[in-house]
Coordinates of C-alpha atoms in Angstrom, one line a residue:
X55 CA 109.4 87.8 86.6
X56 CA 108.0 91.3 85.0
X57 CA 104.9 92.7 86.8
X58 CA 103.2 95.3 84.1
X59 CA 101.4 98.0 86.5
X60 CA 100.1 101.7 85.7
X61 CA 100.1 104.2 89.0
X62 CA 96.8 103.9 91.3
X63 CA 95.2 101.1 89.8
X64 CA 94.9 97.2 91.6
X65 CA 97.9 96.3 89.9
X66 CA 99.7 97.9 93.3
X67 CA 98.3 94.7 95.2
X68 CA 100.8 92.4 93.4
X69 CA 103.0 94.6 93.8
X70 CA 102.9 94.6 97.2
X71 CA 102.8 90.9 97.3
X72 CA 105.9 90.5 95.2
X73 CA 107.7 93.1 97.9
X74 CA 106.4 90.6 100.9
X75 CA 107.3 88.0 99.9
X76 CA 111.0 88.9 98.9
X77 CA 110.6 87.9 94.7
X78 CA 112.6 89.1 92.6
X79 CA 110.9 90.9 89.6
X80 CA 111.4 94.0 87.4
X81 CA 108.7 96.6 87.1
X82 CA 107.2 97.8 84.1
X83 CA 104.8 100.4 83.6
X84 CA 102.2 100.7 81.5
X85 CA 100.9 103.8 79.9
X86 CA 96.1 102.9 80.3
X87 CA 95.4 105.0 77.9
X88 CA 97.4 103.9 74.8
X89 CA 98.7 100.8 76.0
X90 CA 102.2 101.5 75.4
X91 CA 104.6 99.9 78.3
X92 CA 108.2 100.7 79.1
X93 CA 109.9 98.2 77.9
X94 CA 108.6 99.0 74.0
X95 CA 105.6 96.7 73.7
X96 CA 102.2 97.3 73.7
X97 CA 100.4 96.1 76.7
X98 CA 97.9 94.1 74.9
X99 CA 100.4 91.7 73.1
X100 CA 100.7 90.9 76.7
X101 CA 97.3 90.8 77.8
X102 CA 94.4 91.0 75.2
X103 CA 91.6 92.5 77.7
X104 CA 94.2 95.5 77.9
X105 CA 94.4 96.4 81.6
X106 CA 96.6 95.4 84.4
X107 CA 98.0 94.0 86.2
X108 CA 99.8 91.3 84.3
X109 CA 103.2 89.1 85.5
X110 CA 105.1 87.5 82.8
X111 CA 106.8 84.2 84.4
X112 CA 110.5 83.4 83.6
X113 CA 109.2 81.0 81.1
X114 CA 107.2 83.6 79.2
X115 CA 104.2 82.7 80.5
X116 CA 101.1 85.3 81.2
X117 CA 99.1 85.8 84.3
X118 CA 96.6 88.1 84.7
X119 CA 93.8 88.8 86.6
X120 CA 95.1 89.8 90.6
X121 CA 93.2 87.8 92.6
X122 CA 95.0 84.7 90.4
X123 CA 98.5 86.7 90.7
X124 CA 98.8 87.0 94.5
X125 CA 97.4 83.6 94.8
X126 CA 100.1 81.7 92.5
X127 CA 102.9 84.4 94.1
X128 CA 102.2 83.4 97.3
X129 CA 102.3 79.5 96.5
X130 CA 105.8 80.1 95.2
X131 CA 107.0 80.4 98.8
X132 CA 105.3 77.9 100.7
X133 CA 104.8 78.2 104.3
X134 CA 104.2 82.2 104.1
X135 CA 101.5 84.0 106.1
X136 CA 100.1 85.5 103.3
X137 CA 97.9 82.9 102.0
X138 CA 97.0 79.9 103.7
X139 CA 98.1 76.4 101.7
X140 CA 96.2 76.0 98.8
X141 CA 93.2 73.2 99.3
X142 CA 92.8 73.8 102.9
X143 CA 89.3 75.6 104.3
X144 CA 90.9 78.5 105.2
X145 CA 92.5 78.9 101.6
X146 CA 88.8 78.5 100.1
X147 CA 87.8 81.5 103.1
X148 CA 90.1 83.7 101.7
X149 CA 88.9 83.1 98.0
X150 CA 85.9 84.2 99.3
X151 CA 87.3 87.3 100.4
X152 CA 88.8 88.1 97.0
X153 CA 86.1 87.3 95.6
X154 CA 83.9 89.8 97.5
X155 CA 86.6 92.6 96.8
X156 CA 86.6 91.7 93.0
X157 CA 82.9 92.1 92.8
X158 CA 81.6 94.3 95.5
X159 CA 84.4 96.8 96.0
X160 CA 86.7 96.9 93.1
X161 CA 83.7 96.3 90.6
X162 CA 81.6 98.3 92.3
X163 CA 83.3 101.3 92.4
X164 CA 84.5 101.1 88.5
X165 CA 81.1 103.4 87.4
X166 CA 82.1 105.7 89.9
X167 CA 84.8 106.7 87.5
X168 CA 82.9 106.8 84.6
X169 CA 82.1 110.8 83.5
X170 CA 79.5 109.6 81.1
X171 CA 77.6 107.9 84.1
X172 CA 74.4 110.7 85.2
X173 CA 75.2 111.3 88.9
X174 CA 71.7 110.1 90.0
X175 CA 73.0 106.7 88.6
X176 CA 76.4 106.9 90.4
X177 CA 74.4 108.2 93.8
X178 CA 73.0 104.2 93.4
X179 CA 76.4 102.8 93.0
X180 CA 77.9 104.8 95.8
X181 CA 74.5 103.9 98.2
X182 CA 75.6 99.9 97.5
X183 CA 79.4 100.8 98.3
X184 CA 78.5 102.2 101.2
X185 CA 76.6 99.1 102.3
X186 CA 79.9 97.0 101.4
X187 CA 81.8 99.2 103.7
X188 CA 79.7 99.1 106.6
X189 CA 80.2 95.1 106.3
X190 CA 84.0 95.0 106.2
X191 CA 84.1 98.2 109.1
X192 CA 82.0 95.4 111.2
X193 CA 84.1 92.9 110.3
X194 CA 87.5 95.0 111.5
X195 CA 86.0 95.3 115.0
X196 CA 88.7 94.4 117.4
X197 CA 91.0 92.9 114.2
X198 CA 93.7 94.7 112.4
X199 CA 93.5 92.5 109.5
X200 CA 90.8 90.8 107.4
X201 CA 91.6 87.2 108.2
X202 CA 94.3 87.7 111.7
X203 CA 96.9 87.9 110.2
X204 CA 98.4 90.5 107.2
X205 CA 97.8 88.4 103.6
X206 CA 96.3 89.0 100.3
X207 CA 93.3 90.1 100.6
X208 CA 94.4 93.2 102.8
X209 CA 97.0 94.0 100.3
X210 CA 93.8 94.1 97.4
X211 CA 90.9 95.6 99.9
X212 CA 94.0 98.6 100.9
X213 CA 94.4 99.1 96.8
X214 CA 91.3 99.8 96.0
X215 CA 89.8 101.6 99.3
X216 CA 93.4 104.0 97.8
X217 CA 90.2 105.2 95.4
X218 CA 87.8 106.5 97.5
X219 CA 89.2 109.8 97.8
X220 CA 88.5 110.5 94.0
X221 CA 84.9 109.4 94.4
X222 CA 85.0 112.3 97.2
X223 CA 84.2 109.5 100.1
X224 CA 86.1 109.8 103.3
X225 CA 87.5 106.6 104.7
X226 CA 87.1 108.3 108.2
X227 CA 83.3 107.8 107.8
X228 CA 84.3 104.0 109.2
X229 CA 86.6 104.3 111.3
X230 CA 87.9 100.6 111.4
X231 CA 88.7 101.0 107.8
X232 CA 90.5 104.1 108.4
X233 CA 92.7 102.8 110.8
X234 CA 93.2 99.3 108.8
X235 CA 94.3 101.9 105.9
X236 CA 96.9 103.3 108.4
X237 CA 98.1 99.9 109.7
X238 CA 98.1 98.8 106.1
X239 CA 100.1 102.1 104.4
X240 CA 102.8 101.9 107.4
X241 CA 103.8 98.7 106.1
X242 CA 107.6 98.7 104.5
X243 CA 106.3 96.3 101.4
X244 CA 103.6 99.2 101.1
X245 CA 105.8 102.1 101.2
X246 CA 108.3 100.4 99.4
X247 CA 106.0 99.5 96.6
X248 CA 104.1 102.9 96.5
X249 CA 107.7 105.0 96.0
X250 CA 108.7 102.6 93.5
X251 CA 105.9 103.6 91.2
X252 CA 106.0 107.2 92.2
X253 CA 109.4 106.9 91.0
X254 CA 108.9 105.8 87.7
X255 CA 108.5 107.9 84.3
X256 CA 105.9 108.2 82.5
X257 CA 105.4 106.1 79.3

């Protein structure tokens, strides 16, 4: 498998997905602004909407979207504790989850990198992050992961609350998702996964 990422974007969850679960894949960067990869192509041969992440399957096929990515991943390796078996209740729970993340969190923060955006507008979008926060920090009271035990949706809600600090907000303002971001960052797959894109050259 191929996993086309650019540095600090949600194509890291995958990534660290791939690095739990023990998959072999090869890593490809991806250059957002003119879409040229590593490997020669341009990114949107690969996926039309332009943006990652996207994993090419031995077969050639294309997956994109990373909510659907760490989901099929983890049902390569069944019995994991990533994701719970897919059709059971606690499988549809953690849809859920991504689902919230995908909206509320990761969507909700994408104006907040907008320059064109007036800053009374973003001061709205920030006010409605904050109230999404305060709802997972409640949530993390006397847990050190979303659903008991490490799985996907940490892996996404860690890659994207890795943005706040360009939006100048300070994780430390809830302090359960300050110290989930520690537990979280200590993690070997997370390290791992972080150096390996750190490493990489620019396309």
């Amino acid at each position: 498998m191929k996993l086309y990422f650019a540095p600090m974007t949600c194509s890291l969850s995958p990534h660290i997905v791939l690095r739990e679960l023990g998959l072999p894949f090869e890593l490809i960067r991806v250059n957002n602004k003119t879409k040229a990869t590593a490997d020669g192509r341009d990114f949107r041969d690969l996926n039309p909407k332009g943006y990652v992440a996207a994993l090419v399957l031995d077969n050639g096929q294309v997956l994109t979207e990373g909510p659907a990515i760490v989901q099929y991943l983890a049902d390569l390796v069944p019995g994991n504790s990533l994701a719970p078996a897919n059709g059971t209740w606690e499988r549809t729970r953690l849809q859920e989850l991504l689902n919230f993340i995908t909206s509320e969190i990761h969507g909700g923060s994408a104006p907040l990198f907008n320059a064109d955006i007036p800053e009374p507008t973003k001061e709205i979008f920030r006010q409605k992050l904050f109230k999404r926060l305060d709802y997972l920090n409640k949530g993390l009271v006397n847990k050190d992961f979303l659903l008991g035990a490490f799985g996907l949706a940490d892996a996404y809600l860690f890659t994207v609350l890795k943005w706040l600090p360009f939006f100048n907000i300070d994780v430390k303002d809830w302090p359960e998702l300050a110290s989930f971001m520690e537990r979280i960052e200590a993690r070997p797959s997370v390290q791992a996964a972080i150096a390996a894109e750190e490493a990489t050259q620019p396309v």
